[in-house]
Coordinates of C-alpha atoms in Angstrom, one line a residue:
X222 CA 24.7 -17.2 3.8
X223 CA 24.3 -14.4 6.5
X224 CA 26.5 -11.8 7.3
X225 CA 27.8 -11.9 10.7
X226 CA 27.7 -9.0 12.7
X227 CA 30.1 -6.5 12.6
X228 CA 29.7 -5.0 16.5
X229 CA 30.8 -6.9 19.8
X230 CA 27.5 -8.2 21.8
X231 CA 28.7 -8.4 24.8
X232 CA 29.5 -4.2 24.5
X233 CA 26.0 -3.9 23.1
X234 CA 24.0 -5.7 26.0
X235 CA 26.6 -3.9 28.6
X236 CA 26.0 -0.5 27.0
X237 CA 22.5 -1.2 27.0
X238 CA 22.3 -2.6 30.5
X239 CA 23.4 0.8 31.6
X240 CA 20.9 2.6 30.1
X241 CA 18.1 0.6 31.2
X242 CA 19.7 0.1 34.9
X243 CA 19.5 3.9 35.2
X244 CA 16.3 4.6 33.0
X245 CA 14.2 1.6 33.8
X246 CA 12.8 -0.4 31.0
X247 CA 9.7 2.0 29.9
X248 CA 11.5 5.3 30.2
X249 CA 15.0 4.5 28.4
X250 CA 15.1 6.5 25.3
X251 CA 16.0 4.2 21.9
X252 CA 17.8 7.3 20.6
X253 CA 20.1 7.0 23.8
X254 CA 20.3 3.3 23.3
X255 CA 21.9 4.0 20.0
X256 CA 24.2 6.1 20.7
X257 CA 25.8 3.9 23.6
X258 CA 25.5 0.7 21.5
X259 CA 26.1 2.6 18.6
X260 CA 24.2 0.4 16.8
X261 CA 20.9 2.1 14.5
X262 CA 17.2 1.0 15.8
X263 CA 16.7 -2.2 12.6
X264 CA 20.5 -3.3 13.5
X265 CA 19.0 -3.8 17.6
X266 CA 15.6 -5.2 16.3
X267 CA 17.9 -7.2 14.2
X268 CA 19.8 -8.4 16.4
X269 CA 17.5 -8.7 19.7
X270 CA 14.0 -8.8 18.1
X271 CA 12.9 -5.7 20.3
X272 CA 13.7 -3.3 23.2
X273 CA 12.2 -6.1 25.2
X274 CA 14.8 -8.6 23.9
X275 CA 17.7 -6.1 24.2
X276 CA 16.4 -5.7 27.7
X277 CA 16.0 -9.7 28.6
X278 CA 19.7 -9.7 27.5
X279 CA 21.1 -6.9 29.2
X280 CA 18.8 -8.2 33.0
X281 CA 20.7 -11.5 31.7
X282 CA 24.0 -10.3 31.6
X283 CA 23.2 -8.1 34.8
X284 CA 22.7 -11.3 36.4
X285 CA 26.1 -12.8 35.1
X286 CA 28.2 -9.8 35.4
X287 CA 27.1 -8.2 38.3
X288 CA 25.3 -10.1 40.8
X289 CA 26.7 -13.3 40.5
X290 CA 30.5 -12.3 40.8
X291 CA 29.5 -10.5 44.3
X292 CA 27.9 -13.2 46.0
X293 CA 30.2 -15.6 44.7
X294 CA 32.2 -16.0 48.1
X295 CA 28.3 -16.6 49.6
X296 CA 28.0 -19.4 47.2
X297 CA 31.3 -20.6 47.0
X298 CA 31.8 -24.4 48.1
X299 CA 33.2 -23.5 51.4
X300 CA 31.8 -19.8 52.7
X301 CA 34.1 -17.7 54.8
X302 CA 32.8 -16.5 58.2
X303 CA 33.3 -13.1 57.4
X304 CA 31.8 -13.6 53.9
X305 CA 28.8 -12.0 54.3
X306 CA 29.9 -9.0 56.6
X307 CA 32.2 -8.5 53.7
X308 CA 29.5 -8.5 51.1
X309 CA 27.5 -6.3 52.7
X310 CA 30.1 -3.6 54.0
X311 CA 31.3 -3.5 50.4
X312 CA 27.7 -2.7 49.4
X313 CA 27.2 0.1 51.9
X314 CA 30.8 1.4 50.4
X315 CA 28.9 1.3 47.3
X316 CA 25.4 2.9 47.5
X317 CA 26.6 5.4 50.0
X318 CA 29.0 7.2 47.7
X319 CA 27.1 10.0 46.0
X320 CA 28.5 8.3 42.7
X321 CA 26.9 8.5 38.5
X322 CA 25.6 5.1 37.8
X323 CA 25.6 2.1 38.4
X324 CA 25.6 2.1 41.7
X325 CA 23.6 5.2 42.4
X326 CA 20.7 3.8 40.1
X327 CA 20.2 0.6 42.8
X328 CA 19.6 -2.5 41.9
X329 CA 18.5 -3.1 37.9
X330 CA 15.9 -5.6 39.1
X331 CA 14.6 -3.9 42.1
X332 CA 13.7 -1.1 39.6
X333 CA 12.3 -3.2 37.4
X334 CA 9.9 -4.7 39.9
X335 CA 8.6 -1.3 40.9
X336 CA 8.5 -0.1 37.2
X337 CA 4.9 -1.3 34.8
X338 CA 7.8 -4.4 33.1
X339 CA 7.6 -5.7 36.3
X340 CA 3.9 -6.9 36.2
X341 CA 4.8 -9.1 33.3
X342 CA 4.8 -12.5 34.0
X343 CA 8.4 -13.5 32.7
X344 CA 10.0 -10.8 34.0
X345 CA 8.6 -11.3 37.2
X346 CA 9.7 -14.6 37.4
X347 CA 13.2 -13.5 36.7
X348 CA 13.1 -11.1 39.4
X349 CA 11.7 -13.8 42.1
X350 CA 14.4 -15.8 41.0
X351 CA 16.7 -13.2 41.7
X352 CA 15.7 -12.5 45.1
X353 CA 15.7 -16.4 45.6
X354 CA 19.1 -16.4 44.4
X355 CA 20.4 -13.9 47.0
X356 CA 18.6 -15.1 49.7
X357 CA 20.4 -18.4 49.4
X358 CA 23.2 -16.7 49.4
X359 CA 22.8 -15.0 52.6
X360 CA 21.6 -17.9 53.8
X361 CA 25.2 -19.4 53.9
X362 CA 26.2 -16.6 54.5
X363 CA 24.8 -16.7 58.0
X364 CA 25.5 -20.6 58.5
X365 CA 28.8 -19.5 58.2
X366 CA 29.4 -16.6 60.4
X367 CA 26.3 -17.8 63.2
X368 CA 26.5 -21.7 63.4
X369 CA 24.8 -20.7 67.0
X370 CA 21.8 -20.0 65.8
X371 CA 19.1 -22.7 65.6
X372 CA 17.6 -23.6 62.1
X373 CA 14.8 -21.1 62.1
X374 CA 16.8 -18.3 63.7
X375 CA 19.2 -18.6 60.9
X376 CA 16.8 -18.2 58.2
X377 CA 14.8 -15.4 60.2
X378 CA 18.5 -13.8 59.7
X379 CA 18.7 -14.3 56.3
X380 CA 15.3 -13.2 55.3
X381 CA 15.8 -10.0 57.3
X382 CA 19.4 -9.1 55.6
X383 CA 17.2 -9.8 52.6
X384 CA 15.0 -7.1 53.1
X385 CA 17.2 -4.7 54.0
X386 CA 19.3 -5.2 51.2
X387 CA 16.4 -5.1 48.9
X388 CA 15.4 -1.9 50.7
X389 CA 18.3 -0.8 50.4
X390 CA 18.6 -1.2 46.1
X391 CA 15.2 0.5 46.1
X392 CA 16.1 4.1 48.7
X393 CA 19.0 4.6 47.1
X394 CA 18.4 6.8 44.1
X395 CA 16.3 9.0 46.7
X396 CA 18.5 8.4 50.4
X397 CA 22.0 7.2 49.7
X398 CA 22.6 7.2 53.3
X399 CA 19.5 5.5 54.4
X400 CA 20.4 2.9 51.8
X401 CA 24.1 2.7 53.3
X402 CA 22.3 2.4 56.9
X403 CA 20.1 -0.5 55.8
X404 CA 23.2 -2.6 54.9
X405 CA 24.8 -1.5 58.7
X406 CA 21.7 -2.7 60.3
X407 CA 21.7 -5.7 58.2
X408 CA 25.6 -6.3 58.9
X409 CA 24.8 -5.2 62.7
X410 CA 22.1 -8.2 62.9
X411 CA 24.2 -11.4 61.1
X412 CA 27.7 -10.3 64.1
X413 CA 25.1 -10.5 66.6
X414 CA 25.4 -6.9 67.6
X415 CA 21.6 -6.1 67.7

Protein backbone atom coordinates (compact mmCIF):
# COMPACT_ATOMS: atom_id res chain seq x y z
CA UNK A 1 0.00 0.00 0.00
CA UNK A 2 1.05 3.66 -0.88
CA UNK A 3 1.86 6.26 1.33
CA UNK A 4 -0.36 9.13 1.20
CA UNK A 5 1.02 12.37 0.85
CA UNK A 6 2.10 14.29 3.63
CA UNK A 7 1.54 18.11 1.99
CA UNK A 8 -1.95 19.83 1.32
CA UNK A 9 -2.68 19.97 -2.67
CA UNK A 10 -4.73 22.39 -2.74
CA UNK A 11 -1.64 24.84 -1.07
CA UNK A 12 0.63 23.18 -3.62
CA UNK A 13 -1.38 23.96 -6.89
CA UNK A 14 -2.24 27.62 -5.23
CA UNK A 15 1.44 28.24 -4.42
CA UNK A 16 2.26 27.03 -7.73
CA UNK A 17 -0.47 28.94 -9.59
CA UNK A 18 1.25 32.07 -8.31
CA UNK A 19 4.32 31.38 -9.62
CA UNK A 20 3.31 30.52 -13.02
CA UNK A 21 0.54 33.44 -13.08
CA UNK A 22 3.46 35.91 -12.60
CA UNK A 23 6.32 33.87 -14.49
CA UNK A 24 4.30 32.31 -17.27
CA UNK A 25 4.65 28.69 -17.86
CA UNK A 26 8.28 28.55 -19.78
CA UNK A 27 10.03 31.04 -17.54
CA UNK A 28 8.99 29.92 -13.87
CA UNK A 29 12.01 28.71 -12.20
CA UNK A 30 11.42 24.85 -10.56
CA UNK A 31 13.78 26.05 -7.76
CA UNK A 32 11.13 28.84 -7.01
CA UNK A 33 8.39 26.28 -7.38
CA UNK A 34 9.90 24.47 -4.52
CA UNK A 35 10.37 26.77 -2.28
CA UNK A 36 6.63 28.01 -2.44
CA UNK A 37 5.21 24.44 -2.59
CA UNK A 38 7.92 23.43 -0.43
CA UNK A 39 7.73 20.34 -2.01
CA UNK A 40 11.47 18.86 -3.70
CA UNK A 41 11.46 18.47 -7.71
CA UNK A 42 10.66 13.96 -7.55
CA UNK A 43 7.92 14.80 -4.77
CA UNK A 44 6.04 17.44 -7.79
CA UNK A 45 6.94 14.94 -10.58
CA UNK A 46 5.51 12.52 -8.12
CA UNK A 47 2.76 14.02 -7.55
CA UNK A 48 1.83 15.90 -10.92
CA UNK A 49 3.83 13.82 -13.51
CA UNK A 50 5.61 17.16 -14.72
CA UNK A 51 5.81 21.06 -14.60
CA UNK A 52 3.26 20.69 -17.33
CA UNK A 53 0.87 18.67 -14.93
CA UNK A 54 1.56 20.97 -11.98
CA UNK A 55 0.68 23.75 -14.43
CA UNK A 56 -2.75 22.03 -15.97
CA UNK A 57 -3.58 21.91 -12.19
CA UNK A 58 -2.79 25.21 -11.02
CA UNK A 59 -4.70 26.90 -14.80
CA UNK A 60 -7.42 24.34 -13.29
CA UNK A 61 -7.67 25.67 -10.05
CA UNK A 62 -7.22 29.26 -11.52
CA UNK A 63 -10.38 28.60 -13.24
CA UNK A 64 -12.18 27.32 -10.04
CA UNK A 65 -10.79 29.80 -7.64
CA UNK A 66 -10.46 32.79 -9.36
CA UNK A 67 -12.54 33.23 -12.34
CA UNK A 68 -15.43 31.47 -11.67
CA UNK A 69 -16.27 33.10 -8.17
CA UNK A 70 -16.11 36.66 -10.06
CA UNK A 71 -18.47 36.08 -12.64
CA UNK A 72 -20.58 34.13 -10.57
CA UNK A 73 -23.32 36.96 -10.18
CA UNK A 74 -23.03 37.04 -14.39
CA UNK A 75 -23.97 33.38 -14.28
CA UNK A 76 -26.10 33.24 -11.56
CA UNK A 77 -29.75 31.99 -12.27
CA UNK A 78 -31.18 35.39 -12.11
CA UNK A 79 -28.38 38.27 -13.11
CA UNK A 80 -28.69 41.66 -11.42
CA UNK A 81 -28.81 44.79 -13.65
CA UNK A 82 -25.96 46.19 -12.17
CA UNK A 83 -24.12 42.90 -12.30
CA UNK A 84 -21.88 43.47 -14.80
CA UNK A 85 -21.01 47.26 -14.13
CA UNK A 86 -20.17 45.79 -10.87
CA UNK A 87 -17.83 43.19 -12.22
CA UNK A 88 -16.16 45.28 -14.22
CA UNK A 89 -15.59 48.43 -11.86
CA UNK A 90 -14.25 45.96 -9.39
CA UNK A 91 -11.79 44.80 -12.04
CA UNK A 92 -10.55 48.33 -12.90
CA UNK A 93 -10.21 48.70 -8.84
CA UNK A 94 -8.11 45.80 -9.33
CA UNK A 95 -5.56 46.17 -12.29
CA UNK A 96 -5.29 49.79 -11.60
CA UNK A 97 -3.67 49.53 -8.26
CA UNK A 98 0.08 49.45 -8.72
CA UNK A 99 -0.14 46.16 -6.51
CA UNK A 100 2.60 42.66 -6.28
CA UNK A 101 0.82 39.87 -7.90
CA UNK A 102 -1.92 38.60 -8.71
CA UNK A 103 -3.45 41.17 -10.01
CA UNK A 104 -0.61 43.17 -11.44
CA UNK A 105 0.57 39.92 -13.48
CA UNK A 106 -3.05 40.04 -15.58
CA UNK A 107 -4.83 37.39 -16.37
CA UNK A 108 -2.95 33.67 -15.93
CA UNK A 109 -4.52 32.69 -19.25
CA UNK A 110 -4.13 35.67 -21.25
CA UNK A 111 -0.39 35.16 -20.54
CA UNK A 112 -0.38 31.95 -21.38
CA UNK A 113 -1.90 32.55 -24.76
CA UNK A 114 0.80 35.10 -25.64
CA UNK A 115 3.54 32.78 -24.03
CA UNK A 116 5.18 29.50 -26.67
CA UNK A 117 2.48 26.93 -23.94
CA UNK A 118 -0.02 28.59 -25.69
CA UNK A 119 0.43 27.13 -29.21
CA UNK A 120 -0.25 23.74 -27.68
CA UNK A 121 -3.19 22.33 -28.71
CA UNK A 122 -4.69 21.42 -25.12
CA UNK A 123 -3.91 24.40 -23.63
CA UNK A 124 -5.24 26.33 -26.29
CA UNK A 125 -8.42 24.76 -25.97
CA UNK A 126 -8.54 25.52 -22.33
CA UNK A 127 -7.93 29.04 -23.07
CA UNK A 128 -10.79 29.31 -25.82
CA UNK A 129 -12.91 27.83 -23.37
CA UNK A 130 -12.06 30.35 -21.12
CA UNK A 131 -12.78 33.28 -23.17
CA UNK A 132 -16.08 31.40 -24.17
CA UNK A 133 -16.81 31.21 -20.60
CA UNK A 134 -16.63 34.95 -19.94
CA UNK A 135 -18.19 35.94 -22.92
CA UNK A 136 -21.37 34.18 -21.80
CA UNK A 137 -21.01 35.76 -18.95
CA UNK A 138 -21.09 39.18 -20.21
CA UNK A 139 -23.48 38.16 -22.36
CA UNK A 140 -26.08 38.11 -19.39
CA UNK A 141 -24.60 40.43 -18.16
CA UNK A 142 -25.85 42.79 -20.85
CA UNK A 143 -29.42 41.04 -21.16
CA UNK A 144 -29.69 42.19 -17.89
CA UNK A 145 -28.66 45.74 -17.62
CA UNK A 146 -29.75 46.59 -21.73
CA UNK A 147 -33.00 44.53 -22.37
CA UNK A 148 -33.32 47.54 -25.19
CA UNK A 149 -31.04 46.39 -27.19
CA UNK A 150 -31.99 44.09 -30.16
CA UNK A 151 -30.47 40.49 -30.31
CA UNK A 152 -27.39 41.42 -32.36
CA UNK A 153 -26.76 44.64 -30.56
CA UNK A 154 -26.55 42.88 -27.38
CA UNK A 155 -24.01 40.46 -28.41
CA UNK A 156 -22.03 43.20 -30.43
CA UNK A 157 -21.92 44.49 -26.58
CA UNK A 158 -20.72 41.65 -25.16
CA UNK A 159 -18.13 40.79 -27.63
CA UNK A 160 -16.69 44.33 -27.29
CA UNK A 161 -16.58 44.26 -23.24
CA UNK A 162 -14.81 41.03 -24.19
CA UNK A 163 -12.13 42.56 -25.85
CA UNK A 164 -11.52 45.16 -23.71
CA UNK A 165 -11.35 43.11 -20.85
CA UNK A 166 -9.09 40.71 -22.52
CA UNK A 167 -7.01 43.83 -23.51
CA UNK A 168 -7.16 44.82 -20.54
CA UNK A 169 -5.47 41.23 -18.67
CA UNK A 170 -2.81 41.48 -21.39
CA UNK A 171 -1.63 45.82 -20.85
CA UNK A 172 -1.54 45.50 -17.48
CA UNK A 173 1.83 44.30 -16.47
CA UNK A 174 3.10 47.22 -18.93
CA UNK A 175 0.04 50.21 -18.49
CA UNK A 176 -1.95 49.69 -15.27
CA UNK A 177 -3.86 52.65 -16.19
CA UNK A 178 -4.62 51.85 -19.74
CA UNK A 179 -5.69 48.48 -18.39
CA UNK A 180 -7.98 50.33 -15.74
CA UNK A 181 -9.32 52.56 -18.81
CA UNK A 182 -10.20 49.60 -20.92
CA UNK A 183 -12.59 48.33 -18.24
CA UNK A 184 -14.22 52.19 -18.03
CA UNK A 185 -14.69 52.15 -21.64
CA UNK A 186 -16.07 48.79 -21.52
CA UNK A 187 -18.36 49.81 -18.39
CA UNK A 188 -19.08 53.19 -20.29
CA UNK A 189 -20.52 51.06 -23.42
CA UNK A 190 -22.88 48.20 -21.51
CA UNK A 191 -24.82 52.00 -19.31
CA UNK A 192 -25.20 53.27 -22.62
CA UNK A 193 -22.97 56.20 -21.98
CA UNK A 194 -20.94 55.93 -25.38
Amino acid sequence: MGRSPSYDRSAVVRAARDVFWEHGFDSAPLPEIERVTGLNRSSIYHAFGSKRGLFDAAVENYLDEVVRPRLAPLRADTVAPAALEDYLDGLGRALERPLPAPAASGCLLVNAAAAPIGRDDAIAHVISGYRAELRGAFARGVEARRPDLGPADRATLADACTGLVVSAFALVRVDAAGAAQATRTARALVVGAV
